[in-house]
Short mmCIF file of C-alpha atoms and ligand atoms in Angstrom, two decimals:
data_model
loop_
_atom_site.label_atom_id
_atom_site.label_comp_id
_atom_site.label_asym_id
_atom_site.label_seq_id
_atom_site.Cartn_x
_atom_site.Cartn_y
_atom_site.Cartn_z
CA MET A 1 125.25 -86.96 -107.63
CA ALA A 2 126.12 -89.46 -110.19
CA ARG A 3 126.57 -92.79 -108.24
CA TRP A 4 125.49 -95.91 -109.58
CA ARG A 5 123.43 -96.29 -112.66
CA ILE A 6 121.45 -99.28 -113.83
CA TRP A 7 120.63 -100.34 -117.34
CA ARG A 8 118.36 -102.92 -118.53
CA PRO A 9 119.91 -103.99 -122.00
CA ARG A 10 117.50 -105.21 -124.65
CA SER A 11 117.25 -108.96 -124.39
CA ARG A 12 119.60 -110.80 -126.89
CA ALA A 13 121.19 -113.97 -126.17
CA VAL A 14 121.02 -113.08 -122.31
CA PRO A 15 117.28 -112.65 -121.83
CA PHE A 16 116.57 -109.52 -119.65
CA LEU A 17 119.83 -109.44 -117.99
CA SER A 18 119.87 -106.40 -115.49
CA LEU A 19 123.32 -105.18 -115.20
CA LEU A 20 124.49 -102.98 -112.56
CA LEU A 21 127.78 -101.09 -113.26
CA LEU A 22 129.31 -99.85 -110.06
CA ALA A 23 131.18 -96.70 -110.62
CA PRO A 24 134.96 -96.67 -111.38
CA LEU A 25 137.68 -95.43 -109.44
CA VAL A 26 138.87 -92.11 -110.74
CA PHE A 27 142.51 -92.15 -109.35
CA THR A 28 143.20 -88.34 -108.88
CA GLY A 29 144.20 -88.65 -105.23
CA LEU A 30 142.16 -87.82 -102.21
CA LYS A 31 140.67 -84.60 -103.44
CA ALA A 32 138.42 -86.68 -105.86
CA VAL A 33 137.40 -88.82 -102.77
CA ASN A 34 136.28 -85.87 -100.78
CA LYS A 35 133.66 -85.10 -103.39
CA ILE A 36 131.97 -88.59 -102.72
CA GLY A 37 128.84 -88.27 -100.64
CA LEU A 38 128.79 -90.43 -97.47
CA SER A 39 127.20 -93.77 -97.86
CA SER A 40 123.76 -94.43 -96.14
CA GLU A 41 123.65 -95.36 -92.51
CA ARG A 42 121.63 -98.51 -93.13
CA ASN A 43 122.61 -101.77 -91.42
CA TYR A 44 123.04 -104.20 -94.12
CA SER A 45 124.52 -107.00 -92.23
CA ARG A 46 121.49 -109.24 -92.88
CA GLY A 47 122.52 -110.03 -96.27
CA HIS A 48 123.65 -113.61 -96.95
CA VAL A 49 126.61 -113.37 -99.23
CA THR A 50 129.24 -116.10 -100.33
CA PHE A 51 132.30 -115.12 -101.86
CA VAL A 52 133.50 -117.35 -104.49
CA THR A 53 137.37 -117.27 -105.67
CA VAL A 54 139.55 -119.58 -107.81
CA PHE A 55 142.76 -120.25 -106.07
CA THR A 56 145.39 -122.96 -107.00
CA THR A 57 149.08 -123.54 -106.02
CA TYR A 58 151.65 -124.85 -108.31
CA ASN A 59 153.98 -126.87 -106.07
CA SER A 60 152.67 -130.22 -107.26
CA ASP A 61 153.68 -129.19 -110.65
CA PRO A 62 157.40 -130.02 -111.19
CA ALA A 63 157.69 -128.54 -114.62
CA GLU A 64 156.51 -125.18 -113.22
CA ALA A 65 158.73 -125.47 -110.16
CA SER A 66 161.92 -126.16 -112.03
CA LYS A 67 161.53 -122.86 -114.05
CA LEU A 68 161.56 -120.92 -110.70
CA PRO A 69 164.35 -120.47 -108.42
CA SER A 70 163.36 -121.34 -104.94
CA ASN A 71 163.01 -117.88 -103.81
CA VAL A 72 162.01 -116.66 -100.49
CA VAL A 73 160.08 -113.51 -99.81
CA THR A 74 160.69 -111.73 -96.42
CA VAL A 75 158.05 -109.35 -95.24
CA GLY A 76 158.91 -107.88 -91.79
CA LYS A 77 160.08 -110.90 -89.73
CA HIS A 78 158.53 -113.48 -91.84
CA SER A 79 159.89 -115.27 -94.49
CA TYR A 80 157.73 -117.22 -97.05
CA SER A 81 158.18 -119.62 -99.97
CA LYS A 82 156.15 -118.95 -103.17
CA VAL A 83 153.46 -121.43 -101.90
CA GLY A 84 153.67 -119.95 -98.25
CA ARG A 85 153.21 -116.42 -99.71
CA SER A 86 150.16 -117.38 -101.77
CA MET A 87 148.61 -119.11 -98.93
CA ALA A 88 149.31 -115.90 -96.58
CA ILE A 89 147.67 -113.71 -99.15
CA LEU A 90 144.62 -116.13 -99.29
CA ASN A 91 144.39 -116.03 -95.66
CA THR A 92 144.59 -112.41 -95.36
CA PHE A 93 141.84 -112.19 -97.99
CA ILE A 94 139.67 -114.62 -95.96
CA GLY A 95 140.43 -112.74 -92.71
CA PHE A 96 139.14 -109.58 -93.99
CA ILE A 97 135.91 -110.94 -95.27
CA GLN A 98 135.53 -112.59 -91.77
CA VAL A 99 136.00 -109.14 -90.14
CA SER A 100 133.94 -106.94 -92.70
CA MET A 101 131.18 -109.54 -93.30
CA PRO A 102 131.19 -112.14 -90.55
CA ARG A 103 127.99 -113.84 -91.65
CA SER A 104 129.43 -114.49 -95.05
CA ASN A 105 131.15 -117.75 -96.30
CA VAL A 106 134.12 -118.17 -98.65
CA ILE A 107 134.11 -120.87 -101.29
CA ILE A 108 137.36 -121.65 -103.06
CA LEU A 109 137.09 -123.23 -106.50
CA THR A 110 140.28 -125.01 -107.11
CA ASP A 111 142.17 -127.73 -109.14
CA PRO A 112 141.27 -131.11 -107.66
CA ASN A 113 145.06 -131.95 -107.96
CA SER A 114 146.01 -128.88 -105.70
CA LYS A 115 145.35 -130.63 -102.33
CA LEU A 116 144.29 -127.61 -100.96
CA THR A 117 142.92 -127.43 -97.51
CA HIS A 118 141.50 -124.75 -95.45
CA GLY A 119 140.24 -124.20 -92.03
CA SER A 120 137.45 -121.65 -92.69
CA ALA A 121 136.88 -121.76 -96.18
CA VAL A 122 134.92 -124.40 -98.23
CA ILE A 123 137.09 -126.03 -100.69
CA LEU A 124 135.34 -126.98 -103.96
CA PRO A 125 137.47 -128.91 -106.50
CA ILE A 126 136.36 -128.28 -110.08
CA GLU A 127 137.89 -130.24 -112.92
CA GLY A 128 139.84 -128.22 -115.53
CA ASN A 129 143.15 -126.84 -116.89
CA TYR A 130 144.46 -124.58 -114.09
CA SER A 131 148.07 -124.20 -115.63
CA ARG A 132 149.09 -120.44 -115.40
CA GLY A 133 148.79 -119.76 -118.92
CA ASN A 134 145.02 -121.11 -119.13
CA LEU A 135 144.01 -119.84 -115.38
CA MET A 136 142.00 -116.73 -116.51
CA LEU A 137 139.97 -118.91 -119.03
CA GLN A 138 139.68 -121.65 -116.52
CA ARG A 139 138.52 -119.21 -113.96
CA ILE A 140 135.37 -118.42 -116.12
CA ARG A 141 134.96 -121.80 -116.81
CA SER A 142 135.01 -122.72 -113.03
CA TYR A 143 132.46 -120.03 -112.30
CA ILE A 144 130.14 -121.54 -115.04
CA ALA A 145 130.59 -124.91 -113.39
CA PHE A 146 129.78 -123.56 -109.86
CA LEU A 147 126.66 -121.49 -110.88
CA GLU A 148 125.43 -124.53 -112.93
CA GLN A 149 125.92 -126.53 -109.51
CA ARG A 150 124.08 -123.75 -107.59
CA LEU A 151 121.08 -123.73 -110.06
CA GLU A 152 120.63 -127.43 -109.49
CA GLU A 153 120.88 -127.04 -105.66
CA LEU A 154 118.11 -124.40 -105.78
CA GLU A 155 115.78 -127.16 -107.27
CA THR A 156 115.62 -128.47 -103.50
CA VAL A 157 116.92 -125.76 -101.36
CA GLU A 158 115.30 -122.38 -101.37
CA ASP A 159 118.03 -120.42 -99.41
CA ILE A 160 119.31 -117.18 -101.20
CA ASN A 161 122.90 -116.69 -101.11
CA HIS A 162 124.17 -113.70 -103.19
CA LEU A 163 127.39 -114.67 -104.95
CA ILE A 164 130.43 -112.38 -105.15
CA PHE A 165 133.23 -113.60 -107.67
CA THR A 166 136.55 -111.86 -106.85
CA ASP A 167 140.42 -112.10 -106.98
CA SER A 168 141.85 -113.72 -103.97
CA ASP A 169 144.37 -110.98 -103.36
CA ILE A 170 141.96 -108.27 -102.40
CA ALA A 171 140.78 -106.80 -99.03
CA VAL A 172 137.20 -106.51 -98.33
CA VAL A 173 136.65 -103.49 -95.93
CA THR A 174 133.03 -102.95 -95.84
CA ASP A 175 129.64 -104.96 -95.95
CA LEU A 176 129.01 -105.43 -99.66
CA GLY A 177 125.62 -107.19 -99.11
CA HIS A 178 123.80 -103.71 -99.80
CA ILE A 179 124.55 -104.11 -103.42
CA PHE A 180 121.88 -106.76 -103.49
CA GLU A 181 119.43 -104.79 -101.26
CA MET A 182 119.61 -101.24 -102.86
CA TYR A 183 119.28 -102.48 -106.37
CA PRO A 184 116.84 -105.39 -106.24
CA HIS A 185 116.28 -105.60 -109.89
CA CYS A 186 119.97 -106.16 -110.88
CA HIS A 187 120.96 -109.59 -111.62
CA LEU A 188 124.85 -108.84 -112.09
CA ALA A 189 127.02 -106.13 -111.01
CA LEU A 190 130.48 -105.21 -112.30
CA THR A 191 133.09 -102.60 -111.35
CA PHE A 192 134.94 -100.22 -113.38
CA ARG A 193 138.58 -99.53 -113.62
CA ASN A 194 140.27 -96.24 -114.40
CA ASN A 195 141.76 -97.88 -117.65
CA LYS A 196 140.63 -97.21 -121.28
CA GLY A 197 141.76 -100.44 -122.70
CA GLN A 198 140.24 -102.44 -120.00
CA PRO A 199 137.51 -100.47 -118.66
CA LEU A 200 136.00 -103.30 -116.20
CA ASN A 201 137.47 -105.13 -113.58
CA SER A 202 137.13 -108.98 -114.01
CA GLY A 203 138.17 -109.50 -110.42
CA PHE A 204 134.70 -108.74 -109.01
CA VAL A 205 131.40 -109.83 -110.36
CA ALA A 206 128.27 -109.81 -107.82
CA VAL A 207 125.62 -112.29 -108.88
CA ARG A 208 122.04 -112.21 -107.39
CA GLY A 209 121.44 -115.59 -105.89
CA THR A 210 118.00 -115.98 -107.18
CA ARG A 211 117.26 -118.79 -109.69
CA ASP A 212 116.83 -115.92 -112.23
CA GLY A 213 120.11 -114.27 -111.27
CA ILE A 214 122.04 -117.34 -111.56
CA PHE A 215 120.65 -118.64 -114.83
CA LYS A 216 121.42 -115.34 -116.37
CA ALA A 217 124.76 -114.98 -114.86
CA ILE A 218 125.76 -118.38 -116.56
CA GLU A 219 124.50 -117.18 -119.92
CA PHE A 220 126.61 -114.14 -119.35
CA PHE A 221 129.84 -115.78 -118.40
CA LYS A 222 129.07 -118.23 -121.40
CA GLU A 223 129.15 -115.16 -123.68
CA VAL A 224 132.26 -113.67 -122.11
CA LEU A 225 134.11 -117.32 -122.53
CA GLU A 226 133.13 -117.42 -126.25
CA ALA A 227 134.30 -113.85 -126.83
CA TYR A 228 137.50 -114.77 -125.08
CA HIS A 229 137.94 -117.72 -127.48
CA LEU A 230 136.95 -115.90 -130.66
CA LYS A 231 138.71 -112.67 -130.05
CA TYR A 232 141.20 -112.57 -127.25
CA MET A 233 143.17 -115.82 -127.18
CA GLU A 234 146.22 -113.93 -128.36
CA ALA A 235 145.93 -111.46 -125.54
CA SER A 236 148.35 -111.63 -122.64
CA ARG A 237 147.17 -114.31 -120.42
CA MET A 238 146.29 -111.84 -117.64
CA LEU A 239 144.12 -109.67 -119.88
CA GLY A 240 141.97 -111.65 -122.12
CA ASP A 241 139.18 -112.13 -119.74
CA GLN A 242 139.14 -108.47 -118.89
CA LEU A 243 139.06 -107.54 -122.66
CA ALA A 244 136.18 -110.06 -123.23
CA LEU A 245 134.14 -108.91 -120.42
CA ALA A 246 134.29 -105.25 -121.71
CA TRP A 247 133.44 -106.59 -125.07
CA VAL A 248 130.39 -108.23 -124.18
CA VAL A 249 129.04 -105.45 -121.99
CA LYS A 250 129.86 -102.80 -124.72
CA SER A 251 127.89 -104.89 -127.12
CA TYR A 252 124.87 -104.69 -125.02
CA LEU A 253 125.42 -101.35 -123.64
CA PRO A 254 127.33 -99.15 -126.23
CA SER A 255 126.82 -96.00 -124.14
CA ALA A 256 127.91 -97.32 -120.93
CA PHE A 257 131.61 -96.56 -121.17
CA SER A 258 131.40 -92.99 -122.44
CA LYS A 259 128.99 -92.21 -119.64
CA PHE A 260 131.64 -93.37 -117.08
CA SER A 261 134.49 -91.61 -118.87
CA LYS A 262 133.22 -88.21 -117.60
CA HIS A 263 134.95 -87.84 -114.37
CA GLU A 264 132.33 -87.25 -111.97
CA ALA A 265 132.04 -88.05 -108.46
CA PHE A 266 130.90 -91.58 -107.60
CA THR A 267 131.13 -94.38 -105.30
CA VAL A 268 134.52 -96.07 -105.46
CA TYR A 269 134.29 -99.95 -105.17
CA ASN A 270 137.73 -100.97 -105.94
CA TRP A 271 140.71 -99.11 -105.02
CA THR A 272 144.26 -100.25 -105.79
CA PRO A 273 147.32 -98.68 -104.05
CA PRO A 274 150.07 -97.32 -106.25
CA GLU A 275 152.55 -100.00 -106.96
CA GLY A 276 156.03 -99.90 -105.71
CA ALA A 277 157.82 -100.33 -102.35
CA GLY A 278 156.94 -97.92 -99.84
CA GLN A 279 153.88 -96.29 -101.91
CA PHE A 280 151.19 -97.37 -99.58
CA HIS A 281 150.17 -94.45 -97.52
CA GLY A 282 146.59 -95.45 -96.47
CA MET A 283 143.35 -95.63 -98.22
CA PRO A 284 140.83 -93.09 -99.02
CA LEU A 285 138.03 -93.32 -96.40
CA ASP A 286 135.09 -93.54 -98.72
CA VAL A 287 136.27 -96.80 -100.63
CA LYS A 288 133.74 -99.50 -100.44
C1 LIG B 301 123.63 -104.44 -87.45
O1 LIG B 301 122.90 -105.58 -87.31
C2 LIG B 301 123.50 -106.61 -86.64
C3 LIG B 301 122.60 -107.86 -86.72
O2 LIG B 301 121.49 -107.61 -86.57
C4 LIG B 301 123.88 -106.06 -85.17
O3 LIG B 301 124.79 -107.15 -84.74
C5 LIG B 301 124.81 -104.81 -85.28
O4 LIG B 301 125.02 -104.38 -84.10
C6 LIG B 301 124.10 -103.95 -86.16
N1 LIG B 301 124.97 -102.74 -86.26
C7 LIG B 301 124.58 -101.42 -86.26
C8 LIG B 301 125.62 -100.30 -86.50
O5 LIG B 301 123.46 -101.10 -86.04
C1 LIG B 302 146.61 -126.44 -120.25
O1 LIG B 302 146.60 -125.18 -120.90
C2 LIG B 302 148.15 -124.89 -121.31
C3 LIG B 302 148.07 -123.26 -121.56
O2 LIG B 302 147.15 -122.99 -122.56
C4 LIG B 302 148.29 -125.74 -122.35
O3 LIG B 302 149.84 -125.52 -122.91
C5 LIG B 302 148.31 -127.16 -121.87
O4 LIG B 302 148.52 -128.11 -122.84
C6 LIG B 302 147.03 -127.52 -121.35
N1 LIG B 302 146.92 -128.84 -120.81
C7 LIG B 302 146.01 -129.90 -121.03
C8 LIG B 302 146.20 -130.96 -120.23
O5 LIG B 302 145.14 -129.57 -121.85
#
């Protein structure tokens, strides 16, 4: 059964980076999912994993605010302002992690001007330009700044915390710590998307929390940032990072994408419900 495959690309600018590409979702409905084997019964709750996300709100920016009507979103009996809705989504993201991985932490990288506070997540302000048009670029910069900080901390503290960088509008439904246990040689893991143009999901990057893993992840993100600057600045503000990510991976592993374009059974890590009102009818059971 084709599940995860590990490549060890030849060293170039990122020396000996071991990249684990987690399988993509083949969205052909539940039939495809039935072919996927059951995951192992091992108990992975020992893993110490920190989730890292970039989140900011725009209420403090009068220029942004004036462009938008003060629209209120109603979900069931609750009404939310734009900011209230963003916070509700963030809280849901954190709530899922607390249930699925109760021993893990959440760190929110944010604009120092955002005045964000949170009861159960660590807020880490990082200088930068978090305007909407720049957010995807800034996200990579914030990741790099955070990782450089972690690398310095590792000089004095030898606690290994694996890192998972994610979007903040996802629901973590199972313990992902096993990625680091089952693939002890991987430094960095990415997930595929079922989309030819953007075959990798920039919304999920797992980084081994060792000095080696963090050092190499910094070099990797720097290459993605460079590719973004050089090649994809014209791309839509939402897509540039995904295109740059795919470009960098492809430059090391030309064969990676063709292997995964064969629609075989694999382990599904990221699953997106069909878009549109009333489209959500539950999630395939095997989704990680
Ligand atoms: C897994 O391990 C944790 C911590 O050691 C324990 O609390 C939990 O009950 C275990 N779960 C299973 C299914 O064995
Ligand atoms: C932040 O980025 C946006 C979008 O690229 C740009 O228009 C703006 O001038 C930048 N702001 C600063 C302070 O650099």
